[in-house]
Amino acid sequence: MENQFFSPRIIAWYQHNRRDLPWRHTRDPYKIWLSEVILQQTRVAQGMPYYLRFVEAYPTVFDLAAAPEQEVMRLWQGLGYYSRARNLHQTAQFIAQQRNGLFPDTFSSLLQLKGIGTYTAAAIASFAFDEPVAVVDGNVYRVLSRVFGIETDIASTAGQKEFWTLANTLIPPDQAAVFNQAMMEFGAIQCTPTSPDCLLCPLQAQCQANATGKVAALPVKSKKVKVKERFFNYFVVAQNGQLALKQRNTRDIWQQLYDFYLVESDAPLTSIDALDDATLRDILPQVIIEPPARAYTHVLTHQRIQAQFWVLHAPDTLLTLPSELQFFSHEAIEALPKPVLITAYWKERFL
Ligand code: SF4
């Protein structure tokens, strides 16, 4: 395929088929950054309410910088990948305090910011500042690999370099923003992973994958993500209508979010006696134990968690709890940032 046909056709397709999304009406780098961070690993339909809530709560980078971290995490709750929310908050503070609210305006200077990688830097640089640098996300890999018949593994460093170089040779210097939007939109709604609309595709005649029957096989992605199985045994100490929770500070999933006392095991637990845990040994004789009603399964990208919850009904006089646990009323729990798994259990059992 001759490269010069590619960009005008993609852009023409975009002008007729684009969705009206709120972040496409702004050139404000702060709002573009917000939308890109929220939409990573997230479908537009799921990310949109989060974007609208963040923009309403924090209309400027100064508002986000001034917000308490717990409030930001609470607003982020349910999107997963919580380190993104922490980086977002810290970078907002850096921009507000060290740069007087001004975003860096080039791809290379944006890359220096915490939590901003190649993809987000390219998106902000092109959408806000018209810099001709290509955004290469999963959609773009798919479109390019199919149209140009490229079989290089997109998970390999060589593959990423090849696609990045190709995308940057295709970008029209004076239409960077619209070209990048067009590429991502084309991959999201025309050249989709499992049901691309090849019949009505403006690139059908030139598409190598269509010509060779390799549409379903492209892009090639070799690395399979290994999913780790984890077994969480939660102990919910209940006293006087309050529950004991703690903030997660270990280098693990859900950092800074709140959950209950947790003992992890290598396999599903059949009996509480099988746990050798000093804290539980102290607490269990003092409480009435309510066994789990059911198990909960929670799936993350690299982990599958099976969780069970024991409620430990404690008398008023109890009890020496580990210092990281604190009692909270249900009203206070509502306001805490919590993993979706904890919210689901808490609502089902206690509300
Ligand atoms: S012809 Fe099919 S596979 Fe090729 S670009 Fe169009 S939608 Fe994608």
Short mmCIF file of C-alpha atoms and ligand atoms in Angstrom, two decimals:
data_model
loop_
_atom_site.label_atom_id
_atom_site.label_comp_id
_atom_site.label_asym_id
_atom_site.label_seq_id
_atom_site.Cartn_x
_atom_site.Cartn_y
_atom_site.Cartn_z
CA MET A 1 0.00 0.00 0.00
CA GLU A 2 1.23 3.45 -0.82
CA ASN A 3 1.64 5.34 2.42
CA GLN A 4 0.32 8.64 1.11
CA PHE A 5 -3.22 7.23 0.85
CA PHE A 6 -3.31 6.13 4.43
CA SER A 7 -3.52 9.35 6.45
CA PRO A 8 -6.10 11.21 4.28
CA ARG A 9 -8.39 8.18 4.30
CA ILE A 10 -8.17 7.63 8.03
CA ILE A 11 -8.78 11.33 8.68
CA ALA A 12 -11.73 11.44 6.23
CA TRP A 13 -13.23 8.39 7.90
CA TYR A 14 -12.81 10.07 11.30
CA GLN A 15 -14.59 13.27 10.23
CA HIS A 16 -17.70 11.20 9.41
CA ASN A 17 -17.60 8.61 12.19
CA ARG A 18 -16.13 10.25 15.26
CA ARG A 19 -17.94 9.96 18.57
CA ASP A 20 -18.70 13.17 20.40
CA LEU A 21 -16.58 12.75 23.54
CA PRO A 22 -16.17 15.56 26.10
CA TRP A 23 -12.35 15.56 26.09
CA ARG A 24 -12.40 16.19 22.33
CA HIS A 25 -13.80 19.68 22.93
CA THR A 26 -10.79 20.93 24.84
CA ARG A 27 -7.18 21.88 24.20
CA ASP A 28 -6.52 22.22 27.91
CA PRO A 29 -3.53 19.93 28.63
CA TYR A 30 -4.82 19.30 32.16
CA LYS A 31 -8.15 17.91 30.94
CA ILE A 32 -6.49 15.93 28.13
CA TRP A 33 -4.07 14.44 30.66
CA LEU A 34 -6.97 13.56 33.00
CA SER A 35 -8.89 11.84 30.20
CA GLU A 36 -5.87 9.87 28.99
CA VAL A 37 -4.92 8.64 32.46
CA ILE A 38 -8.51 7.64 33.24
CA LEU A 39 -9.01 5.88 29.91
CA GLN A 40 -5.88 3.72 30.07
CA GLN A 41 -6.98 0.08 30.38
CA THR A 42 -10.59 1.30 30.54
CA ARG A 43 -13.44 1.39 28.04
CA VAL A 44 -14.85 4.80 27.11
CA ALA A 45 -18.28 3.96 28.55
CA GLN A 46 -16.73 3.05 31.90
CA GLY A 47 -14.23 5.92 31.99
CA MET A 48 -16.59 8.72 30.95
CA PRO A 49 -18.41 9.15 34.32
CA TYR A 50 -15.05 9.22 36.10
CA TYR A 51 -13.75 11.90 33.74
CA LEU A 52 -16.89 14.02 34.26
CA ARG A 53 -16.70 13.62 38.05
CA PHE A 54 -13.01 14.58 38.15
CA VAL A 55 -13.50 17.64 35.96
CA GLU A 56 -16.45 18.75 38.07
CA ALA A 57 -14.63 18.20 41.38
CA TYR A 58 -11.29 19.57 40.17
CA PRO A 59 -11.78 21.97 37.24
CA THR A 60 -8.09 23.00 37.26
CA VAL A 61 -4.78 21.40 38.10
CA PHE A 62 -4.67 23.66 41.21
CA ASP A 63 -7.94 22.14 42.48
CA LEU A 64 -6.64 18.60 42.02
CA ALA A 65 -3.33 19.49 43.67
CA ALA A 66 -5.12 20.95 46.71
CA ALA A 67 -7.43 17.96 47.23
CA PRO A 68 -6.71 15.48 50.06
CA GLU A 69 -5.24 12.24 48.68
CA GLN A 70 -8.00 10.20 50.32
CA GLU A 71 -10.66 12.18 48.45
CA VAL A 72 -8.87 11.63 45.12
CA MET A 73 -8.59 7.90 45.81
CA ARG A 74 -12.28 7.78 46.75
CA LEU A 75 -13.24 9.42 43.45
CA TRP A 76 -10.98 6.99 41.59
CA GLN A 77 -12.47 3.98 43.37
CA GLY A 78 -13.55 1.23 40.95
CA LEU A 79 -11.14 2.16 38.14
CA GLY A 80 -8.34 -0.06 39.45
CA TYR A 81 -4.60 0.53 38.93
CA TYR A 82 -4.55 2.83 41.96
CA SER A 83 -0.93 3.86 41.45
CA ARG A 84 -2.21 5.89 38.49
CA ALA A 85 -4.42 7.95 40.83
CA ARG A 86 -1.53 8.55 43.23
CA ASN A 87 0.78 9.60 40.39
CA LEU A 88 -1.95 11.84 38.98
CA HIS A 89 -2.28 13.60 42.32
CA GLN A 90 1.47 13.97 42.88
CA THR A 91 2.07 15.24 39.36
CA ALA A 92 -0.78 17.77 39.77
CA GLN A 93 0.95 19.02 42.95
CA PHE A 94 4.26 19.28 41.10
CA ILE A 95 2.71 21.26 38.23
CA ALA A 96 0.71 23.52 40.56
CA GLN A 97 3.52 24.20 43.02
CA GLN A 98 6.72 23.99 40.96
CA ARG A 99 5.47 25.17 37.57
CA ASN A 100 2.76 27.62 38.59
CA GLY A 101 0.14 25.43 36.91
CA LEU A 102 1.84 25.38 33.50
CA PHE A 103 2.17 22.03 31.74
CA PRO A 104 5.37 21.28 29.82
CA ASP A 105 4.48 21.77 26.14
CA THR A 106 6.71 19.25 24.34
CA PHE A 107 6.72 15.47 24.10
CA SER A 108 10.18 15.11 25.62
CA SER A 109 9.53 17.48 28.54
CA LEU A 110 6.16 15.83 29.30
CA LEU A 111 7.97 12.49 29.55
CA GLN A 112 9.88 13.82 32.57
CA LEU A 113 6.69 13.95 34.65
CA LYS A 114 5.89 11.17 37.09
CA GLY A 115 3.38 8.66 35.75
CA ILE A 116 3.49 10.05 32.19
CA GLY A 117 4.83 7.51 29.68
CA THR A 118 5.28 7.63 25.92
CA TYR A 119 1.60 7.17 25.17
CA THR A 120 0.28 9.91 27.47
CA ALA A 121 3.09 12.33 26.58
CA ALA A 122 2.32 11.88 22.86
CA ALA A 123 -1.40 12.37 23.47
CA ILE A 124 -0.93 15.63 25.41
CA ALA A 125 1.78 16.94 23.06
CA SER A 126 -0.33 16.35 19.95
CA PHE A 127 -3.85 17.11 21.24
CA ALA A 128 -2.95 20.22 23.26
CA PHE A 129 0.13 21.53 21.45
CA ASP A 130 -0.11 20.08 17.91
CA GLU A 131 3.32 18.43 18.10
CA PRO A 132 3.54 15.81 15.34
CA VAL A 133 4.29 12.80 17.51
CA ALA A 134 2.29 9.61 17.09
CA VAL A 135 0.14 8.07 19.81
CA VAL A 136 0.55 4.30 19.68
CA ASP A 137 -1.94 2.37 21.76
CA GLY A 138 -3.51 -1.07 21.32
CA ASN A 139 -5.88 0.28 18.69
CA VAL A 140 -3.05 1.74 16.64
CA TYR A 141 -1.01 -1.48 16.80
CA ARG A 142 -4.01 -3.38 15.49
CA VAL A 143 -4.77 -1.02 12.61
CA LEU A 144 -1.16 -0.75 11.44
CA SER A 145 -0.40 -4.45 11.74
CA ARG A 146 -3.46 -5.32 9.66
CA VAL A 147 -3.27 -2.60 7.02
CA PHE A 148 0.48 -3.03 6.46
CA GLY A 149 0.53 -6.79 7.13
CA ILE A 150 3.17 -6.52 9.87
CA GLU A 151 3.71 -9.74 11.80
CA THR A 152 6.31 -8.48 14.28
CA ASP A 153 5.37 -9.24 17.88
CA ILE A 154 3.90 -6.07 19.40
CA ALA A 155 5.02 -7.18 22.86
CA SER A 156 8.69 -7.15 21.77
CA THR A 157 10.93 -4.10 21.97
CA ALA A 158 11.73 -4.46 18.25
CA GLY A 159 8.00 -4.57 17.44
CA GLN A 160 7.22 -1.50 19.51
CA LYS A 161 10.02 0.38 17.80
CA GLU A 162 8.87 -0.70 14.34
CA PHE A 163 5.25 0.37 14.92
CA TRP A 164 6.30 3.62 16.60
CA THR A 165 8.53 4.50 13.63
CA LEU A 166 5.84 3.64 11.09
CA ALA A 167 3.16 5.65 12.94
CA ASN A 168 5.52 8.63 13.05
CA THR A 169 6.19 8.47 9.33
CA LEU A 170 2.45 8.45 8.63
CA ILE A 171 1.50 11.42 10.82
CA PRO A 172 0.87 14.59 8.78
CA PRO A 173 2.94 17.35 10.45
CA ASP A 174 0.10 19.88 10.26
CA GLN A 175 -2.69 17.50 11.39
CA ALA A 176 -1.13 15.69 14.32
CA ALA A 177 -4.07 15.93 16.70
CA VAL A 178 -6.75 14.83 14.26
CA PHE A 179 -4.59 12.01 12.86
CA ASN A 180 -3.92 10.56 16.32
CA GLN A 181 -7.59 10.80 17.28
CA ALA A 182 -8.52 9.19 13.96
CA MET A 183 -6.15 6.25 14.41
CA MET A 184 -7.43 5.44 17.88
CA GLU A 185 -11.06 5.89 16.89
CA PHE A 186 -10.65 3.75 13.78
CA GLY A 187 -9.24 0.93 15.90
CA ALA A 188 -11.95 1.36 18.53
CA ILE A 189 -14.99 1.26 16.25
CA GLN A 190 -14.04 0.11 12.71
CA CYS A 191 -11.04 -2.21 12.90
CA THR A 192 -12.04 -3.83 16.20
CA PRO A 193 -10.27 -6.85 17.76
CA THR A 194 -12.81 -9.55 16.98
CA SER A 195 -15.35 -8.11 14.52
CA PRO A 196 -13.76 -5.55 12.23
CA ASP A 197 -16.15 -4.08 9.67
CA CYS A 198 -14.01 -4.98 6.65
CA LEU A 199 -16.89 -4.80 4.16
CA LEU A 200 -17.48 -1.11 4.75
CA CYS A 201 -13.86 -0.18 5.39
CA PRO A 202 -12.27 2.67 3.43
CA LEU A 203 -8.91 0.86 3.55
CA GLN A 204 -10.25 -2.53 2.47
CA ALA A 205 -8.67 -2.50 -1.00
CA GLN A 206 -5.23 -1.72 0.42
CA CYS A 207 -5.42 -3.78 3.61
CA GLN A 208 -2.81 -6.55 3.58
CA ALA A 209 -4.49 -8.60 6.28
CA ASN A 210 -7.78 -8.52 4.41
CA ALA A 211 -6.06 -9.62 1.19
CA THR A 212 -4.22 -12.51 2.83
CA GLY A 213 -6.96 -13.69 5.22
CA LYS A 214 -4.89 -12.77 8.29
CA VAL A 215 -7.24 -10.29 9.92
CA ALA A 216 -7.93 -12.49 12.94
CA ALA A 217 -4.25 -13.36 13.36
CA LEU A 218 -3.02 -9.76 13.58
CA PRO A 219 -1.58 -8.15 15.56
CA VAL A 220 0.82 -10.81 16.83
CA LYS A 221 1.26 -10.61 20.58
CA SER A 222 3.33 -13.40 22.04
CA LYS A 223 3.58 -12.72 25.73
CA LYS A 224 0.75 -14.31 27.61
CA VAL A 225 0.02 -12.64 30.89
CA LYS A 226 0.38 -15.15 33.68
CA VAL A 227 -2.50 -14.93 36.08
CA LYS A 228 -1.62 -15.53 39.71
CA GLU A 229 -4.22 -17.20 41.95
CA ARG A 230 -4.49 -15.68 45.45
CA PHE A 231 -6.61 -16.67 48.43
CA PHE A 232 -7.63 -13.87 50.80
CA ASN A 233 -9.13 -14.66 54.20
CA TYR A 234 -10.64 -11.55 55.71
CA PHE A 235 -11.56 -11.18 59.37
CA VAL A 236 -14.09 -8.44 59.99
CA VAL A 237 -14.04 -7.43 63.65
CA ALA A 238 -17.47 -5.98 64.51
CA GLN A 239 -18.12 -4.12 67.76
CA ASN A 240 -20.94 -1.74 68.77
CA GLY A 241 -22.14 -1.31 65.17
CA GLN A 242 -18.63 -0.45 64.00
CA LEU A 243 -16.13 -2.43 61.90
CA ALA A 244 -12.34 -2.55 62.12
CA LEU A 245 -10.44 -1.63 58.95
CA LYS A 246 -6.86 -0.80 58.10
CA GLN A 247 -5.07 1.07 55.37
CA ARG A 248 -3.00 -1.08 53.01
CA ASN A 249 0.58 0.09 53.08
CA THR A 250 2.42 -2.92 51.74
CA ARG A 251 3.96 -3.03 48.27
CA ASP A 252 1.03 -4.90 46.82
CA ILE A 253 -2.24 -4.20 45.06
CA TRP A 254 -4.62 -1.57 46.47
CA GLN A 255 -2.01 0.61 48.17
CA GLN A 256 -3.55 3.27 50.46
CA LEU A 257 -7.03 1.74 50.18
CA TYR A 258 -8.82 0.34 53.22
CA ASP A 259 -9.66 -3.29 53.89
CA PHE A 260 -10.19 -5.65 56.84
CA TYR A 261 -7.70 -7.78 58.74
CA LEU A 262 -6.27 -10.13 56.11
CA VAL A 263 -4.48 -13.45 56.23
CA GLU A 264 -3.50 -14.80 52.84
CA SER A 265 -3.22 -18.55 52.26
CA ASP A 266 -1.78 -20.72 49.48
CA ALA A 267 -5.08 -22.53 48.90
CA PRO A 268 -8.76 -22.06 49.75
CA LEU A 269 -9.16 -22.32 53.49
CA THR A 270 -11.28 -25.19 54.75
CA SER A 271 -11.01 -24.42 58.43
CA ILE A 272 -10.01 -21.36 60.39
CA ASP A 273 -7.88 -23.62 62.59
CA ALA A 274 -5.50 -24.13 59.71
CA LEU A 275 -4.30 -20.54 60.00
CA ASP A 276 -1.25 -19.97 62.12
CA ASP A 277 -1.62 -16.29 62.91
CA ALA A 278 -0.64 -14.72 66.24
CA THR A 279 -3.20 -11.90 66.10
CA LEU A 280 -6.04 -14.28 65.40
CA ARG A 281 -4.89 -16.59 68.17
CA ASP A 282 -5.38 -13.67 70.58
CA ILE A 283 -8.70 -12.48 69.19
CA LEU A 284 -10.62 -15.65 68.34
CA PRO A 285 -11.23 -16.86 71.92
CA GLN A 286 -12.87 -13.49 72.72
CA VAL A 287 -15.38 -13.31 69.86
CA ILE A 288 -18.33 -15.07 68.28
CA ILE A 289 -17.33 -16.28 64.83
CA GLU A 290 -19.73 -15.91 61.90
CA PRO A 291 -18.40 -18.11 59.07
CA PRO A 292 -18.37 -16.98 55.42
CA ALA A 293 -21.72 -17.15 53.63
CA ARG A 294 -20.02 -17.47 50.27
CA ALA A 295 -16.73 -16.90 48.46
CA TYR A 296 -16.09 -13.81 46.32
CA THR A 297 -14.00 -13.88 43.16
CA HIS A 298 -12.28 -10.72 42.02
CA VAL A 299 -10.32 -10.66 38.77
CA LEU A 300 -7.50 -8.21 38.08
CA THR A 301 -5.26 -8.18 35.01
CA HIS A 302 -2.55 -10.35 36.54
CA GLN A 303 -4.31 -11.84 39.53
CA ARG A 304 -7.42 -13.78 40.41
CA ILE A 305 -8.45 -13.35 44.02
CA GLN A 306 -10.77 -15.66 45.87
CA ALA A 307 -11.89 -14.06 49.09
CA GLN A 308 -13.78 -15.26 52.13
CA PHE A 309 -14.96 -13.13 55.02
CA TRP A 310 -15.37 -14.17 58.64
CA VAL A 311 -17.23 -11.73 60.88
CA LEU A 312 -15.83 -11.68 64.41
CA HIS A 313 -18.53 -10.31 66.73
CA ALA A 314 -16.69 -8.78 69.64
CA PRO A 315 -18.16 -7.86 73.04
CA ASP A 316 -17.92 -4.24 74.19
CA THR A 317 -15.03 -5.10 76.44
CA LEU A 318 -12.78 -6.57 73.84
CA LEU A 319 -9.93 -6.34 72.95
CA THR A 320 -6.46 -5.58 71.95
CA LEU A 321 -6.38 -5.08 68.23
CA PRO A 322 -3.25 -4.69 66.12
CA SER A 323 -2.42 -0.98 65.97
CA GLU A 324 -3.09 -0.70 62.23
CA LEU A 325 -6.77 -1.62 62.73
CA GLN A 326 -9.24 1.12 63.62
CA PHE A 327 -12.98 1.04 64.20
CA PHE A 328 -15.17 2.97 61.76
CA SER A 329 -18.92 3.64 61.69
CA HIS A 330 -20.76 2.65 58.50
CA GLU A 331 -21.01 6.31 57.58
CA ALA A 332 -17.23 6.66 57.90
CA ILE A 333 -16.67 3.45 55.93
CA GLU A 334 -18.80 4.84 53.11
CA ALA A 335 -16.34 7.73 52.76
CA LEU A 336 -13.17 5.60 52.84
CA PRO A 337 -11.43 4.63 49.60
CA LYS A 338 -11.88 0.85 49.32
CA PRO A 339 -11.19 -1.89 46.77
CA VAL A 340 -14.30 -2.86 44.80
CA LEU A 341 -14.17 -6.32 46.41
CA ILE A 342 -14.46 -4.81 49.91
CA THR A 343 -17.27 -2.47 48.88
CA ALA A 344 -19.22 -5.38 47.33
CA TYR A 345 -18.90 -7.53 50.44
CA TRP A 346 -19.60 -4.70 52.88
CA LYS A 347 -22.76 -3.63 51.02
CA GLU A 348 -24.02 -7.19 50.72
CA ARG A 349 -23.44 -8.12 54.34
CA PHE A 350 -23.94 -4.89 56.29
CA LEU A 351 -26.19 -2.47 54.40
S1 SF4 B 1 -10.17 -4.11 5.97
FE1 SF4 B 1 -10.74 -4.94 7.96
S2 SF4 B 1 -8.80 -5.48 8.91
FE2 SF4 B 1 -8.33 -4.12 7.20
S3 SF4 B 1 -8.24 -2.09 8.12
FE3 SF4 B 1 -10.31 -2.38 7.37
S4 SF4 B 1 -11.46 -3.17 9.12
FE4 SF4 B 1 -9.27 -3.41 9.58
#
